[in-house]
Coordinates of C-alpha atoms in Angstrom, one line a residue:
X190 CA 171.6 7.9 -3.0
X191 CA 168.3 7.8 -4.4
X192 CA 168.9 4.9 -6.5
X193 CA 169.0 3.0 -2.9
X194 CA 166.0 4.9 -2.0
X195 CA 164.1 3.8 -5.3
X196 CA 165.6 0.0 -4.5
X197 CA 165.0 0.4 -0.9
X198 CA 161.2 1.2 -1.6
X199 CA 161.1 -1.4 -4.6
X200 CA 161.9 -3.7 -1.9
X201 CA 159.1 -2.2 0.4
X202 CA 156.6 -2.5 -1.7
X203 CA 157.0 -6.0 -2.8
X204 CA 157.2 -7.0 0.5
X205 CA 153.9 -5.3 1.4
X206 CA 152.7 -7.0 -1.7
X207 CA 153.2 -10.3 -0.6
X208 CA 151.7 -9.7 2.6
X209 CA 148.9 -8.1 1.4
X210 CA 148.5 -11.5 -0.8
X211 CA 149.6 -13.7 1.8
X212 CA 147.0 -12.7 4.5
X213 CA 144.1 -10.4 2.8
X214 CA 141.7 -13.6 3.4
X215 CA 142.8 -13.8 7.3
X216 CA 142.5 -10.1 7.7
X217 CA 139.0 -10.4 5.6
X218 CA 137.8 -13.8 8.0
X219 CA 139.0 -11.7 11.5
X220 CA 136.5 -9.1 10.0
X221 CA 134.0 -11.2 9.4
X222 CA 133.7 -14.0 11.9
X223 CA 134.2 -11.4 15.6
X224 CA 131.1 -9.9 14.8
X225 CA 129.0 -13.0 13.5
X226 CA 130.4 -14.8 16.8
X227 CA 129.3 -11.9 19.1
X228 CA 126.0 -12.4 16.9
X229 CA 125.7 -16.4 17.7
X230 CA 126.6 -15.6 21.5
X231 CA 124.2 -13.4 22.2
X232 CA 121.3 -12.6 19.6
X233 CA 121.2 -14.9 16.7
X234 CA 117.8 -14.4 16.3
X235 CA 118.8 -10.5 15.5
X236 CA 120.5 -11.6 12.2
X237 CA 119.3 -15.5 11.9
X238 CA 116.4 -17.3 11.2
X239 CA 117.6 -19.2 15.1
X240 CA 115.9 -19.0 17.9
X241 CA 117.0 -20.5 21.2
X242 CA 114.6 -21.8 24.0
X243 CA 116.7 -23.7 26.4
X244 CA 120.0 -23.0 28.4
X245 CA 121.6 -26.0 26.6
X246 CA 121.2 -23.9 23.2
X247 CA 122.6 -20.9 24.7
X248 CA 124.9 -23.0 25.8
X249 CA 125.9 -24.2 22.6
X250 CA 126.1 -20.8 20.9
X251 CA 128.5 -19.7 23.4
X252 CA 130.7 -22.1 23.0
X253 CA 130.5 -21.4 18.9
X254 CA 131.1 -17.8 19.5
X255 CA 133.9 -18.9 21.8
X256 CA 135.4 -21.2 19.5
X257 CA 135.1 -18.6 16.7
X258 CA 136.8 -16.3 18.7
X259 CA 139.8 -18.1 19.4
X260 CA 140.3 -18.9 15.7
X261 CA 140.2 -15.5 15.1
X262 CA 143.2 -14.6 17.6
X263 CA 144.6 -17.3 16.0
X264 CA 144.5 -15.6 12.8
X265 CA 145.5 -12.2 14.0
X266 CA 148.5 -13.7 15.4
X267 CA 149.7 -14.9 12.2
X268 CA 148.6 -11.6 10.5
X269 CA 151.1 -10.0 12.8
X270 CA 153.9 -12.8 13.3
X271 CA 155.5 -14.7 11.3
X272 CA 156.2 -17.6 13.5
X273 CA 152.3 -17.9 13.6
X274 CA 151.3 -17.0 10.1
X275 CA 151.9 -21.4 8.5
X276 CA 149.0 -22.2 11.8
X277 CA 146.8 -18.9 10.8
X278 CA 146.7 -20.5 7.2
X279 CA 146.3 -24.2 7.7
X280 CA 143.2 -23.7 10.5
X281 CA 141.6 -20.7 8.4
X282 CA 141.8 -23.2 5.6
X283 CA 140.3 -26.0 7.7
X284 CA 138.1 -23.9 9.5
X285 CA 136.4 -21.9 5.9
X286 CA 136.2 -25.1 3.8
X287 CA 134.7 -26.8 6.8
X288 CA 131.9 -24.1 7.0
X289 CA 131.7 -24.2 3.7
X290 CA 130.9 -28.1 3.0
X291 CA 129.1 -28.4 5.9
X292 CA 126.8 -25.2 5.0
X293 CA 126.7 -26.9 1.2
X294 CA 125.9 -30.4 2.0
X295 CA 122.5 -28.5 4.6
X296 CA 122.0 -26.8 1.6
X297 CA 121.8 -30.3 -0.2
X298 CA 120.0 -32.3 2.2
X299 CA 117.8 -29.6 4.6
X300 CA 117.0 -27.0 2.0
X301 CA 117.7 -23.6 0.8
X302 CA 118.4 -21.4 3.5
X303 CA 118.5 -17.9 4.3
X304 CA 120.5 -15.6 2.2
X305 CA 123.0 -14.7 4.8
X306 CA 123.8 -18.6 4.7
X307 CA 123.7 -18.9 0.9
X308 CA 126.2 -16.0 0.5
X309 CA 128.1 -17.8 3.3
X310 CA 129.0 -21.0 1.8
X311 CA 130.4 -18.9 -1.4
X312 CA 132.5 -16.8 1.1
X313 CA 133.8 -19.6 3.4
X314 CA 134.3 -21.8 0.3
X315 CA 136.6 -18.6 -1.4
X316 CA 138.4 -17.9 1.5
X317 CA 139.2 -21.9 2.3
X318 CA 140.3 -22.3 -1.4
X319 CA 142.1 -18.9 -1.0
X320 CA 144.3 -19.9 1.8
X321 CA 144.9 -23.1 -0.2
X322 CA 146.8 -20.9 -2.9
X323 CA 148.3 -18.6 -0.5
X324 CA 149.3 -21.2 1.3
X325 CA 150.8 -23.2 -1.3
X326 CA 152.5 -20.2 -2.9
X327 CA 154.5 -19.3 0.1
X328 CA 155.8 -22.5 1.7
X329 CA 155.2 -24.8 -1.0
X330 CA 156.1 -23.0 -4.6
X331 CA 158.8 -25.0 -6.7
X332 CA 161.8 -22.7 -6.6

């Protein structure tokens, strides 16, 4: 009996572990980009060097908080089911390294910008290169 209990939580634990591995960076993104879209939808200027003047740039940030926040459902779809978690990976992938290059190549061409944005293109450029590994190792790894 409690060598099935020792298997049965050997078993537990390595599938706990894989998750964990699997989706830390989705669970980490969800945590990250709610707030910073709630921040771009209705204060940037609280946590940002951006300051709106015009409807159409409300506008805008709306939208980017909206569009955040649908990745992020996204995300916590897969975290939670498995028939979800291959789409979570390939758009957090898409969506982190597009930050990411896009952030770096403004940082190229427009300047140095705020630290919030510098730290940014480090995160979004780990987790996009994360989910690449994670991605690879589950539904790609040579058996």
């Amino acid at each position: 009996m409690s060598k099935t209990l020792n298997s049965l939580n050997t078993v537990i634990l390595k599938i706990s572990q894989t998750a964990i591995i699997t989706k830390i960076h989705l669970i980490i993104s969800v945590w990250i980009v709610i707030p910073v879209s709630l921040v771009y939808g209705f204060n940037p200027s609280s946590e940002f060097d951006i300051h709106l003047n015009t409807v159409d740039e409300h506008n805008f940030f709306k939208a980017i908080m909206g569009l955040y926040l649908g990745f992020s459902i996204l995300w916590i779809l897969g975290i939670f089911k498995a028939n979800f978690l291959k789409m979570a990976l390939i758009s957090n992938i898409i969506f982190m390294l597009g930050l990411g290059v896009g952030r770096g190549l403004s940082w190229i061409i427009d300047g140095t910008p705020t630290f919030g944005y510098q730290f940014g293109v480090f995160a979004e450029l780990f987790l996009g290169f994360y989910g690449l590994w994670a991605l690879n190792r589950k539904y790609y790894k040579k058996p």
